[in-house]
Amino acid sequence: MTLVKRGYSYAANFPHQTPDSLNDLHGPTAGSVTVGHHINTALDPTYSLDSPARARSFYSATVRDGTPADHARYLNKELLIAMWPDLNLPTRCRVIWETKFPELTHHGKDAHA
């Protein structure tokens, strides 16, 4: 039997993945998107990109739980940059993405404030 060390946190060790480049992100900008159950376990994991709230939820889930292939297929670079400040992400996930892609911290909706 393997025991988990005291103080171990799954969240602190979750392997958040990133694409190689934001230029790889060519996903849709409108319409509906249905994702795999590794991103959303709902019976109907479909999101409408035409609803700002659903689009943010979709982007949060895909950034957090998607693979680089999911990121390339579902995410759009311009939408990701625009929505980045409003995405609901674990701190560690946000840090991983912002460390790899500093442009995420400079081009959000508040970049020109």
JSON list of N, CA and C in Angstrom, two decimals, residues 7 11 14 24 27 30-31 35-36 41-43 61 64 71-74 83-84 86-87 96 105:
[
{"chain": "A", "resi": 7, "resn": "GLY", "atom": "N", "xyz": [0.69, 16.51, 4.07]},
{"chain": "A", "resi": 7, "resn": "GLY", "atom": "CA", "xyz": [0.85, 17.82, 3.45]},
{"chain": "A", "resi": 7, "resn": "GLY", "atom": "C", "xyz": [0.78, 17.80, 1.94]},
{"chain": "A", "resi": 11, "resn": "ALA", "atom": "N", "xyz": [-3.72, 19.62, -5.89]},
{"chain": "A", "resi": 11, "resn": "ALA", "atom": "CA", "xyz": [-3.73, 20.87, -6.66]},
{"chain": "A", "resi": 11, "resn": "ALA", "atom": "C", "xyz": [-2.32, 21.40, -6.88]},
{"chain": "A", "resi": 14, "resn": "PHE", "atom": "N", "xyz": [-0.84, 19.00, -9.69]},
{"chain": "A", "resi": 14, "resn": "PHE", "atom": "CA", "xyz": [-1.58, 18.72, -10.92]},
{"chain": "A", "resi": 14, "resn": "PHE", "atom": "C", "xyz": [-0.75, 19.18, -12.12]},
{"chain": "A", "resi": 24, "resn": "ASP", "atom": "N", "xyz": [-0.39, 28.58, -31.83]},
{"chain": "A", "resi": 24, "resn": "ASP", "atom": "CA", "xyz": [-0.99, 27.28, -32.16]},
{"chain": "A", "resi": 24, "resn": "ASP", "atom": "C", "xyz": [-2.50, 27.28, -31.95]},
{"chain": "A", "resi": 27, "resn": "GLY", "atom": "N", "xyz": [-8.76, 27.98, -32.49]},
{"chain": "A", "resi": 27, "resn": "GLY", "atom": "CA", "xyz": [-10.12, 27.50, -32.23]},
{"chain": "A", "resi": 27, "resn": "GLY", "atom": "C", "xyz": [-11.18, 28.47, -32.71]},
{"chain": "A", "resi": 30, "resn": "ALA", "atom": "N", "xyz": [-16.99, 31.70, -32.43]},
{"chain": "A", "resi": 30, "resn": "ALA", "atom": "CA", "xyz": [-18.44, 31.80, -32.27]},
{"chain": "A", "resi": 30, "resn": "ALA", "atom": "C", "xyz": [-19.04, 30.41, -32.42]},
{"chain": "A", "resi": 31, "resn": "GLY", "atom": "N", "xyz": [-20.31, 30.30, -32.06]},
{"chain": "A", "resi": 31, "resn": "GLY", "atom": "CA", "xyz": [-21.00, 29.02, -32.19]},
{"chain": "A", "resi": 31, "resn": "GLY", "atom": "C", "xyz": [-20.87, 28.18, -30.94]},
{"chain": "A", "resi": 35, "resn": "VAL", "atom": "N", "xyz": [-16.90, 19.50, -25.82]},
{"chain": "A", "resi": 35, "resn": "VAL", "atom": "CA", "xyz": [-15.57, 19.04, -25.40]},
{"chain": "A", "resi": 35, "resn": "VAL", "atom": "C", "xyz": [-15.64, 17.63, -24.84]},
{"chain": "A", "resi": 36, "resn": "GLY", "atom": "N", "xyz": [-14.48, 17.02, -24.68]},
{"chain": "A", "resi": 36, "resn": "GLY", "atom": "CA", "xyz": [-14.39, 15.69, -24.09]},
{"chain": "A", "resi": 36, "resn": "GLY", "atom": "C", "xyz": [-14.65, 15.72, -22.59]},
{"chain": "A", "resi": 41, "resn": "THR", "atom": "N", "xyz": [-17.29, 16.93, -17.28]},
{"chain": "A", "resi": 41, "resn": "THR", "atom": "CA", "xyz": [-17.94, 15.64, -17.08]},
{"chain": "A", "resi": 41, "resn": "THR", "atom": "C", "xyz": [-19.46, 15.69, -17.19]},
{"chain": "A", "resi": 42, "resn": "ALA", "atom": "N", "xyz": [-20.03, 16.82, -17.57]},
{"chain": "A", "resi": 42, "resn": "ALA", "atom": "CA", "xyz": [-21.48, 16.92, -17.73]},
{"chain": "A", "resi": 42, "resn": "ALA", "atom": "C", "xyz": [-21.97, 15.96, -18.81]},
{"chain": "A", "resi": 43, "resn": "LEU", "atom": "N", "xyz": [-23.24, 15.58, -18.74]},
{"chain": "A", "resi": 43, "resn": "LEU", "atom": "CA", "xyz": [-23.80, 14.71, -19.77]},
{"chain": "A", "resi": 43, "resn": "LEU", "atom": "C", "xyz": [-23.74, 15.35, -21.14]},
{"chain": "A", "resi": 61, "resn": "ALA", "atom": "N", "xyz": [-12.19, 26.02, -18.20]},
{"chain": "A", "resi": 61, "resn": "ALA", "atom": "CA", "xyz": [-12.10, 24.56, -18.13]},
{"chain": "A", "resi": 61, "resn": "ALA", "atom": "C", "xyz": [-11.06, 24.01, -19.09]},
{"chain": "A", "resi": 64, "resn": "ARG", "atom": "N", "xyz": [-7.49, 24.90, -17.95]},
{"chain": "A", "resi": 64, "resn": "ARG", "atom": "CA", "xyz": [-7.18, 24.16, -16.72]},
{"chain": "A", "resi": 64, "resn": "ARG", "atom": "C", "xyz": [-7.00, 22.66, -16.98]},
{"chain": "A", "resi": 71, "resn": "HIS", "atom": "N", "xyz": [-6.09, 22.52, -26.51]},
{"chain": "A", "resi": 71, "resn": "HIS", "atom": "CA", "xyz": [-5.86, 23.96, -26.58]},
{"chain": "A", "resi": 71, "resn": "HIS", "atom": "C", "xyz": [-5.83, 24.43, -28.02]},
{"chain": "A", "resi": 72, "resn": "ALA", "atom": "N", "xyz": [-5.09, 23.71, -28.87]},
{"chain": "A", "resi": 72, "resn": "ALA", "atom": "CA", "xyz": [-4.98, 24.10, -30.28]},
{"chain": "A", "resi": 72, "resn": "ALA", "atom": "C", "xyz": [-6.32, 24.00, -30.99]},
{"chain": "A", "resi": 73, "resn": "ARG", "atom": "N", "xyz": [-7.10, 22.98, -30.66]},
{"chain": "A", "resi": 73, "resn": "ARG", "atom": "CA", "xyz": [-8.38, 22.76, -31.33]},
{"chain": "A", "resi": 73, "resn": "ARG", "atom": "C", "xyz": [-9.47, 23.71, -30.87]},
{"chain": "A", "resi": 74, "resn": "TYR", "atom": "N", "xyz": [-9.54, 23.99, -29.57]},
{"chain": "A", "resi": 74, "resn": "TYR", "atom": "CA", "xyz": [-10.68, 24.71, -29.01]},
{"chain": "A", "resi": 74, "resn": "TYR", "atom": "C", "xyz": [-10.43, 26.17, -28.69]},
{"chain": "A", "resi": 83, "resn": "MET", "atom": "N", "xyz": [-9.91, 37.39, -22.79]},
{"chain": "A", "resi": 83, "resn": "MET", "atom": "CA", "xyz": [-10.63, 36.87, -21.63]},
{"chain": "A", "resi": 83, "resn": "MET", "atom": "C", "xyz": [-9.73, 36.54, -20.45]},
{"chain": "A", "resi": 84, "resn": "TRP", "atom": "N", "xyz": [-8.44, 36.47, -20.67]},
{"chain": "A", "resi": 84, "resn": "TRP", "atom": "CA", "xyz": [-7.51, 35.98, -19.65]},
{"chain": "A", "resi": 84, "resn": "TRP", "atom": "C", "xyz": [-7.74, 36.55, -18.25]},
{"chain": "A", "resi": 86, "resn": "ASP", "atom": "N", "xyz": [-10.30, 37.46, -16.75]},
{"chain": "A", "resi": 86, "resn": "ASP", "atom": "CA", "xyz": [-11.57, 37.05, -16.17]},
{"chain": "A", "resi": 86, "resn": "ASP", "atom": "C", "xyz": [-11.73, 35.54, -16.02]},
{"chain": "A", "resi": 87, "resn": "LEU", "atom": "N", "xyz": [-10.73, 34.77, -16.44]},
{"chain": "A", "resi": 87, "resn": "LEU", "atom": "CA", "xyz": [-10.86, 33.32, -16.34]},
{"chain": "A", "resi": 87, "resn": "LEU", "atom": "C", "xyz": [-10.72, 32.85, -14.90]},
{"chain": "A", "resi": 96, "resn": "ILE", "atom": "N", "xyz": [1.67, 29.10, -14.26]},
{"chain": "A", "resi": 96, "resn": "ILE", "atom": "CA", "xyz": [2.33, 28.29, -15.29]},
{"chain": "A", "resi": 96, "resn": "ILE", "atom": "C", "xyz": [2.12, 28.92, -16.66]},
{"chain": "A", "resi": 105, "resn": "THR", "atom": "N", "xyz": [-0.33, 38.53, -19.58]},
{"chain": "A", "resi": 105, "resn": "THR", "atom": "CA", "xyz": [-0.46, 39.52, -18.50]},
{"chain": "A", "resi": 105, "resn": "THR", "atom": "C", "xyz": [-0.47, 40.95, -19.02]}
]
